[in-house]
mmCIF file of C-alpha atoms and ligand atoms in Angstrom:
data_model
loop_
_atom_site.group_PDB
_atom_site.id
_atom_site.type_symbol
_atom_site.label_atom_id
_atom_site.label_comp_id
_atom_site.label_asym_id
_atom_site.label_seq_id
_atom_site.Cartn_x
_atom_site.Cartn_y
_atom_site.Cartn_z
ATOM 1 C CA MET A 299 4.480 -22.160 -17.763
ATOM 2 C CA VAL A 300 1.384 -20.240 -16.781
ATOM 3 C CA PHE A 301 0.607 -19.136 -13.252
ATOM 4 C CA LEU A 302 -2.153 -21.266 -11.834
ATOM 5 C CA PRO A 303 -3.586 -20.118 -8.521
ATOM 6 C CA SER A 304 -3.129 -23.563 -6.980
ATOM 7 C CA GLU A 305 0.600 -23.661 -7.627
ATOM 8 C CA THR A 306 1.562 -20.090 -6.826
ATOM 9 C CA PRO A 307 1.869 -19.985 -3.040
ATOM 10 C CA LYS A 308 4.389 -22.795 -2.754
ATOM 11 C CA ALA A 309 6.120 -22.556 -6.115
ATOM 12 C CA VAL A 310 7.109 -18.904 -5.948
ATOM 13 C CA GLN A 311 10.583 -18.485 -4.486
ATOM 14 C CA LEU A 312 10.672 -15.113 -2.828
ATOM 15 C CA GLU A 313 14.402 -14.664 -3.146
ATOM 16 C CA ASP A 314 15.902 -11.278 -3.929
ATOM 17 C CA THR A 315 19.634 -11.793 -4.354
ATOM 18 C CA PHE A 316 22.496 -9.306 -4.733
ATOM 19 C CA ARG A 317 22.492 -10.183 -8.434
ATOM 20 C CA HIS A 318 18.810 -9.231 -8.736
ATOM 21 C CA LYS A 319 19.459 -6.000 -6.851
ATOM 22 C CA GLY A 320 22.386 -5.145 -9.126
ATOM 23 C CA LEU A 321 20.377 -5.784 -12.285
ATOM 24 C CA ARG A 322 17.513 -3.749 -10.868
ATOM 25 C CA LYS A 323 19.726 -0.771 -10.147
ATOM 26 C CA LYS A 324 20.963 -0.867 -13.746
ATOM 27 C CA LEU A 325 17.381 -0.980 -15.019
ATOM 28 C CA VAL A 326 16.457 2.016 -12.867
ATOM 29 C CA ASP A 327 19.486 3.935 -14.203
ATOM 30 C CA GLU A 328 18.346 3.083 -17.742
ATOM 31 C CA ILE A 329 14.831 4.389 -17.028
ATOM 32 C CA ARG A 330 16.305 7.583 -15.565
ATOM 33 C CA ASP A 331 18.355 7.997 -18.752
ATOM 34 C CA LYS A 332 15.149 7.612 -20.780
ATOM 35 C CA GLY A 333 13.751 10.704 -19.069
ATOM 36 C CA ILE A 334 12.052 9.729 -15.806
ATOM 37 C CA SER A 335 13.222 12.229 -13.197
ATOM 38 C CA ASP A 336 10.987 11.662 -10.162
ATOM 39 C CA GLU A 337 13.430 10.087 -7.717
ATOM 40 C CA ILE A 338 10.601 8.874 -5.473
ATOM 41 C CA VAL A 339 9.245 6.780 -8.359
ATOM 42 C CA LEU A 340 12.732 5.515 -9.216
ATOM 43 C CA ARG A 341 13.451 4.630 -5.591
ATOM 44 C CA ALA A 342 10.204 2.633 -5.376
ATOM 45 C CA MET A 343 11.096 0.762 -8.574
ATOM 46 C CA ASN A 344 14.536 0.059 -7.182
ATOM 47 C CA ARG A 345 12.890 -1.695 -4.238
ATOM 48 C CA VAL A 346 10.305 -3.886 -5.979
ATOM 49 C CA PRO A 347 11.667 -7.304 -7.058
ATOM 50 C CA ARG A 348 10.152 -7.451 -10.552
ATOM 51 C CA HIS A 349 11.470 -10.977 -11.141
ATOM 52 C CA LEU A 350 8.929 -12.271 -8.605
ATOM 53 C CA PHE A 351 6.057 -10.977 -10.751
ATOM 54 C CA MET A 352 7.151 -12.642 -13.987
ATOM 55 C CA ASP A 353 6.001 -15.858 -15.576
ATOM 56 C CA ASN A 354 8.733 -18.472 -15.033
ATOM 57 C CA SER A 355 9.573 -18.670 -18.742
ATOM 58 C CA PHE A 356 10.605 -15.011 -18.776
ATOM 59 C CA VAL A 357 12.061 -14.598 -15.313
ATOM 60 C CA GLY A 358 15.570 -14.205 -16.748
ATOM 61 C CA PHE A 359 14.390 -11.040 -18.512
ATOM 62 C CA ALA A 360 12.870 -9.375 -15.446
ATOM 63 C CA TYR A 361 15.367 -6.519 -15.562
ATOM 64 C CA VAL A 362 15.110 -5.876 -19.281
ATOM 65 C CA ASP A 363 13.047 -2.780 -20.054
ATOM 66 C CA LYS A 364 10.289 -4.638 -21.918
ATOM 67 C CA ALA A 365 6.747 -5.884 -21.395
ATOM 68 C CA PHE A 366 6.433 -9.687 -21.142
ATOM 69 C CA PRO A 367 3.538 -12.129 -21.338
ATOM 70 C CA ILE A 368 1.977 -13.289 -18.071
ATOM 71 C CA SER A 369 -0.946 -15.740 -17.927
ATOM 72 C CA SER A 370 -4.425 -15.274 -19.432
ATOM 73 C CA GLY A 371 -3.068 -13.548 -22.546
ATOM 74 C CA GLN A 372 -1.998 -10.470 -20.568
ATOM 75 C CA THR A 373 1.326 -8.702 -20.062
ATOM 76 C CA ILE A 374 3.389 -7.258 -17.243
ATOM 77 C CA SER A 375 3.878 -3.624 -18.310
ATOM 78 C CA GLN A 376 7.265 -2.387 -19.488
ATOM 79 C CA PRO A 377 9.186 -0.832 -16.543
ATOM 80 C CA TYR A 378 9.554 2.488 -18.412
ATOM 81 C CA THR A 379 5.779 2.586 -18.882
ATOM 82 C CA VAL A 380 5.200 1.836 -15.188
ATOM 83 C CA ALA A 381 7.599 4.664 -14.311
ATOM 84 C CA PHE A 382 5.954 7.028 -16.829
ATOM 85 C CA GLN A 383 2.421 6.405 -15.588
ATOM 86 C CA THR A 384 3.464 6.598 -11.935
ATOM 87 C CA GLU A 385 5.354 9.860 -12.474
ATOM 88 C CA ALA A 386 2.399 11.303 -14.398
ATOM 89 C CA LEU A 387 0.101 10.555 -11.444
ATOM 90 C CA GLN A 388 2.096 12.951 -9.199
ATOM 91 C CA ILE A 389 1.676 10.610 -6.256
ATOM 92 C CA LYS A 390 1.595 11.794 -2.650
ATOM 93 C CA SER A 391 1.900 9.191 0.099
ATOM 94 C CA THR A 392 -1.487 10.281 1.478
ATOM 95 C CA ASP A 393 -3.290 9.556 -1.821
ATOM 96 C CA ARG A 394 -6.127 7.082 -2.213
ATOM 97 C CA VAL A 395 -5.414 5.454 -5.565
ATOM 98 C CA LEU A 396 -7.499 3.207 -7.820
ATOM 99 C CA GLU A 397 -5.679 0.913 -10.235
ATOM 100 C CA VAL A 398 -7.650 -0.719 -13.063
ATOM 101 C CA GLY A 399 -5.926 -3.928 -14.232
ATOM 102 C CA THR A 400 -4.000 -5.544 -11.365
ATOM 103 C CA GLY A 401 -2.407 -8.041 -13.783
ATOM 104 C CA SER A 402 0.861 -9.342 -12.356
ATOM 105 C CA GLY A 403 0.612 -6.932 -9.406
ATOM 106 C CA TYR A 404 3.895 -5.209 -10.273
ATOM 107 C CA GLN A 405 2.483 -1.704 -10.792
ATOM 108 C CA ALA A 406 0.432 -2.180 -7.619
ATOM 109 C CA ALA A 407 3.606 -3.029 -5.681
ATOM 110 C CA VAL A 408 5.346 0.119 -6.957
ATOM 111 C CA LEU A 409 2.397 2.244 -5.804
ATOM 112 C CA CYS A 410 2.268 0.523 -2.393
ATOM 113 C CA GLU A 411 6.013 1.103 -2.045
ATOM 114 C CA MET A 412 5.209 4.839 -2.341
ATOM 115 C CA GLY A 413 2.916 4.617 0.680
ATOM 116 C CA VAL A 414 -0.472 5.210 -0.954
ATOM 117 C CA SER A 415 -3.764 3.519 -0.027
ATOM 118 C CA LEU A 416 -4.319 1.370 -3.081
ATOM 119 C CA PHE A 417 -7.505 -0.185 -4.409
ATOM 120 C CA THR A 418 -6.795 -2.475 -7.354
ATOM 121 C CA ILE A 419 -9.306 -4.187 -9.602
ATOM 122 C CA GLU A 420 -8.831 -7.105 -12.012
ATOM 123 C CA ARG A 421 -11.424 -8.819 -14.172
ATOM 124 C CA GLN A 422 -9.575 -12.104 -14.767
ATOM 125 C CA ARG A 423 -9.955 -14.517 -11.896
ATOM 126 C CA SER A 424 -6.591 -16.316 -12.173
ATOM 127 C CA LEU A 425 -4.645 -13.035 -12.165
ATOM 128 C CA TYR A 426 -6.707 -11.688 -9.281
ATOM 129 C CA ASP A 427 -6.076 -14.890 -7.283
ATOM 130 C CA PHE A 428 -2.354 -14.750 -7.995
ATOM 131 C CA ALA A 429 -1.915 -11.109 -6.970
ATOM 132 C CA CYS A 430 -3.980 -11.599 -3.794
ATOM 133 C CA ILE A 431 -1.435 -14.192 -2.654
ATOM 134 C CA LEU A 432 1.821 -12.730 -3.938
ATOM 135 C CA LEU A 433 1.567 -9.076 -2.910
ATOM 136 C CA PRO A 434 0.886 -9.631 0.819
ATOM 137 C CA LYS A 435 3.776 -12.130 0.893
ATOM 138 C CA LEU A 436 6.027 -9.303 -0.254
ATOM 139 C CA GLY A 437 4.625 -6.951 2.374
ATOM 140 C CA TYR A 438 2.243 -5.036 0.062
ATOM 141 C CA HIS A 439 -1.360 -4.727 1.182
ATOM 142 C CA PRO A 440 -3.633 -3.071 -1.359
ATOM 143 C CA GLN A 441 -7.351 -3.833 -1.279
ATOM 144 C CA PHE A 442 -8.034 -6.338 -4.070
ATOM 145 C CA PHE A 443 -11.213 -6.453 -6.106
ATOM 146 C CA TYR A 444 -12.370 -8.920 -8.727
ATOM 147 C CA GLY A 445 -14.610 -7.021 -11.115
ATOM 148 C CA ASP A 446 -15.041 -4.710 -14.063
ATOM 149 C CA GLY A 447 -12.681 -1.756 -13.994
ATOM 150 C CA TYR A 448 -14.859 0.208 -16.430
ATOM 151 C CA LEU A 449 -17.200 0.716 -13.510
ATOM 152 C CA GLY A 450 -14.474 1.516 -10.990
ATOM 153 C CA LEU A 451 -15.383 1.238 -7.318
ATOM 154 C CA PRO A 452 -18.108 3.826 -6.681
ATOM 155 C CA THR A 453 -18.644 2.769 -3.073
ATOM 156 C CA TYR A 454 -14.932 3.189 -2.232
ATOM 157 C CA GLY A 455 -14.354 6.419 -4.131
ATOM 158 C CA PRO A 456 -13.711 9.194 -4.720
ATOM 159 C CA PHE A 457 -10.003 8.719 -5.422
ATOM 160 C CA ASP A 458 -7.153 11.215 -5.574
ATOM 161 C CA LYS A 459 -5.595 9.296 -8.450
ATOM 162 C CA ILE A 460 -6.750 6.657 -10.950
ATOM 163 C CA ILE A 461 -4.379 4.617 -13.105
ATOM 164 C CA VAL A 462 -5.655 2.411 -15.918
ATOM 165 C CA THR A 463 -3.147 -0.185 -17.144
ATOM 166 C CA ALA A 464 -5.031 -1.524 -20.191
ATOM 167 C CA GLY A 465 -5.903 0.346 -23.384
ATOM 168 C CA ALA A 466 -9.380 1.925 -23.314
ATOM 169 C CA ALA A 467 -11.389 3.037 -26.368
ATOM 170 C CA SER A 468 -12.312 6.239 -24.514
ATOM 171 C CA VAL A 469 -12.116 7.671 -21.000
ATOM 172 C CA PRO A 470 -14.902 5.934 -19.025
ATOM 173 C CA GLU A 471 -17.359 8.489 -17.614
ATOM 174 C CA SER A 472 -17.806 6.373 -14.476
ATOM 175 C CA LEU A 473 -14.083 6.660 -13.675
ATOM 176 C CA LYS A 474 -14.029 10.431 -14.248
ATOM 177 C CA GLN A 475 -16.813 10.776 -11.719
ATOM 178 C CA GLN A 476 -14.788 8.820 -9.148
ATOM 179 C CA LEU A 477 -12.003 11.433 -9.074
ATOM 180 C CA VAL A 478 -11.942 14.023 -6.291
ATOM 181 C CA VAL A 479 -11.961 17.618 -7.515
ATOM 182 C CA GLY A 480 -8.257 18.237 -8.198
ATOM 183 C CA GLY A 481 -7.773 14.489 -8.793
ATOM 184 C CA ARG A 482 -5.915 13.016 -11.737
ATOM 185 C CA MET A 483 -6.321 9.949 -13.954
ATOM 186 C CA VAL A 484 -3.655 8.462 -16.245
ATOM 187 C CA ILE A 485 -5.167 6.250 -18.916
ATOM 188 C CA PRO A 486 -4.019 4.946 -22.322
ATOM 189 C CA VAL A 487 -6.742 5.723 -24.885
ATOM 190 C CA GLY A 488 -6.879 4.353 -28.411
ATOM 191 C CA ASN A 489 -7.452 1.285 -30.559
ATOM 192 C CA ARG A 490 -6.018 -2.245 -30.219
ATOM 193 C CA GLN A 491 -2.743 -1.337 -31.939
ATOM 194 C CA HIS A 492 -1.695 1.751 -30.040
ATOM 195 C CA GLN A 493 -2.899 4.237 -27.478
ATOM 196 C CA VAL A 494 -2.163 7.784 -26.432
ATOM 197 C CA MET A 495 -1.383 8.259 -22.752
ATOM 198 C CA THR A 496 -4.056 10.643 -21.569
ATOM 199 C CA ILE A 497 -3.935 12.661 -18.367
ATOM 200 C CA VAL A 498 -7.336 13.727 -17.109
ATOM 201 C CA VAL A 499 -7.628 16.269 -14.298
ATOM 202 C CA ARG A 500 -10.915 17.003 -12.558
ATOM 203 C CA GLU A 501 -10.730 20.777 -12.407
ATOM 204 C CA GLY A 502 -14.167 21.276 -10.863
ATOM 205 C CA GLU A 503 -17.377 19.420 -10.080
ATOM 206 C CA ASN A 504 -18.273 19.289 -13.794
ATOM 207 C CA LYS A 505 -15.032 20.414 -15.380
ATOM 208 C CA TYR A 506 -12.286 18.113 -16.656
ATOM 209 C CA SER A 507 -9.114 18.856 -18.609
ATOM 210 C CA GLU A 508 -7.378 16.309 -20.835
ATOM 211 C CA ARG A 509 -3.788 16.320 -21.994
ATOM 212 C CA GLU A 510 -2.008 13.829 -24.271
ATOM 213 C CA ALA A 511 1.388 12.518 -23.222
ATOM 214 C CA GLY A 512 2.790 10.238 -25.912
ATOM 215 C CA ASN A 513 2.133 6.927 -27.640
ATOM 216 C CA PHE A 514 2.161 3.568 -25.872
ATOM 217 C CA VAL A 515 1.032 0.005 -26.507
ATOM 218 C CA PHE A 516 -1.112 -1.801 -23.929
ATOM 219 C CA VAL A 517 -3.293 -4.892 -24.058
ATOM 220 C CA PRO A 518 -6.881 -3.773 -24.676
ATOM 221 C CA MET A 519 -9.326 -3.345 -21.828
ATOM 222 C CA LEU A 520 -11.750 -6.261 -21.712
ATOM 223 C CA PRO A 521 -15.513 -5.937 -21.528
ATOM 224 C CA GLY A 522 -17.387 -6.485 -18.264
ATOM 225 C CA ILE A 523 -17.506 -9.844 -16.532
ATOM 226 C CA ALA A 524 -21.180 -10.314 -17.409
ATOM 227 C CA ASP A 525 -20.081 -10.569 -21.065
ATOM 228 C CA GLU A 526 -17.550 -13.331 -20.380
ATOM 229 C CA LYS A 527 -18.116 -16.486 -22.417
HETATM 230 N N1 SAH B 710 -0.775 -3.351 -13.978
HETATM 231 C C1 SAH B 710 -0.410 -4.590 -14.604
HETATM 232 C C2 SAH B 710 -0.589 -4.559 -16.110
HETATM 233 C C3 SAH B 710 -1.460 -5.652 -16.524
HETATM 234 S S1 SAH B 710 -2.014 -5.720 -18.183
HETATM 235 C C4 SAH B 710 0.990 -5.030 -14.214
HETATM 236 O O1 SAH B 710 1.703 -4.263 -13.552
HETATM 237 O O2 SAH B 710 1.363 -6.147 -14.523
HETATM 238 C C5 SAH B 710 -3.685 -5.149 -18.033
HETATM 239 C C6 SAH B 710 -4.569 -5.893 -17.052
HETATM 240 O O3 SAH B 710 -5.880 -5.294 -17.120
HETATM 241 C C7 SAH B 710 -4.776 -7.375 -17.366
HETATM 242 O O4 SAH B 710 -4.455 -8.125 -16.240
HETATM 243 C C8 SAH B 710 -6.266 -7.473 -17.700
HETATM 244 O O5 SAH B 710 -6.836 -8.706 -17.327
HETATM 245 C C9 SAH B 710 -6.831 -6.299 -16.924
HETATM 246 N N2 SAH B 710 -8.119 -5.824 -17.428
HETATM 247 C C10 SAH B 710 -8.518 -5.741 -18.716
HETATM 248 N N3 SAH B 710 -9.772 -5.263 -18.792
HETATM 249 C C11 SAH B 710 -10.172 -5.029 -17.518
HETATM 250 C C12 SAH B 710 -11.393 -4.534 -16.946
HETATM 251 N N4 SAH B 710 -12.453 -4.212 -17.693
HETATM 252 N N5 SAH B 710 -11.448 -4.419 -15.600
HETATM 253 C C13 SAH B 710 -10.369 -4.752 -14.805
HETATM 254 N N6 SAH B 710 -9.206 -5.239 -15.301
HETATM 255 C C14 SAH B 710 -9.114 -5.375 -16.633
#
């Protein structure tokens, strides 16, 4: 089944049972064992009911540490990857954060759970529509935008943190410019097959540092909406 905007509000059962909570705790323990040590990130992941973000066909696997298909040919990121990117952002609850690639809304929920002001942008209409309905129902209230994440949100920036959740060919200049001085961006950079997690820090008005932090596989970033066929 794919998520269609018209069927989401009624069809989604917002149940979070003891069984779900137990499976989630195990998943969080597994992620900790894989090397994530920021307990604030782990606590947030322990609170977000990932099964509510999954396509129905895969809901039984919500607490397996893997990426799964959602609609529109996209994926919900692997929990370890969500934890890795969130930890790398060094989140403070006072941060203004931009997320590129709302997708299922799961990463957005984890960030909201950490208390940040979140701005999230998605360029596929059906995913945008779905997240706009689901997240507020779960008590998460980021600002949603339908648009091209390559451009970011210049009128809402600058941001303390930027997270990109699709693979980019390079670090978009427009996003770098939307970081505050001292701000940090976590972005997977590479080709369609694999990307290197890249951490960009704006050290000064015109000075950026870049550090590589391991190999990952993301769906590729899509071109701007104007190019859509
Ligand atoms: N953060 C998501 C991961 C989604 S996968 C989650 O937690 O589930 C990557 C998402 O990026 C997809 O939904 C895709 O549609 C979106 N995307 C790809 N190119 C984009 C672009 N140029 N601007 C905004 N979103 C984009």
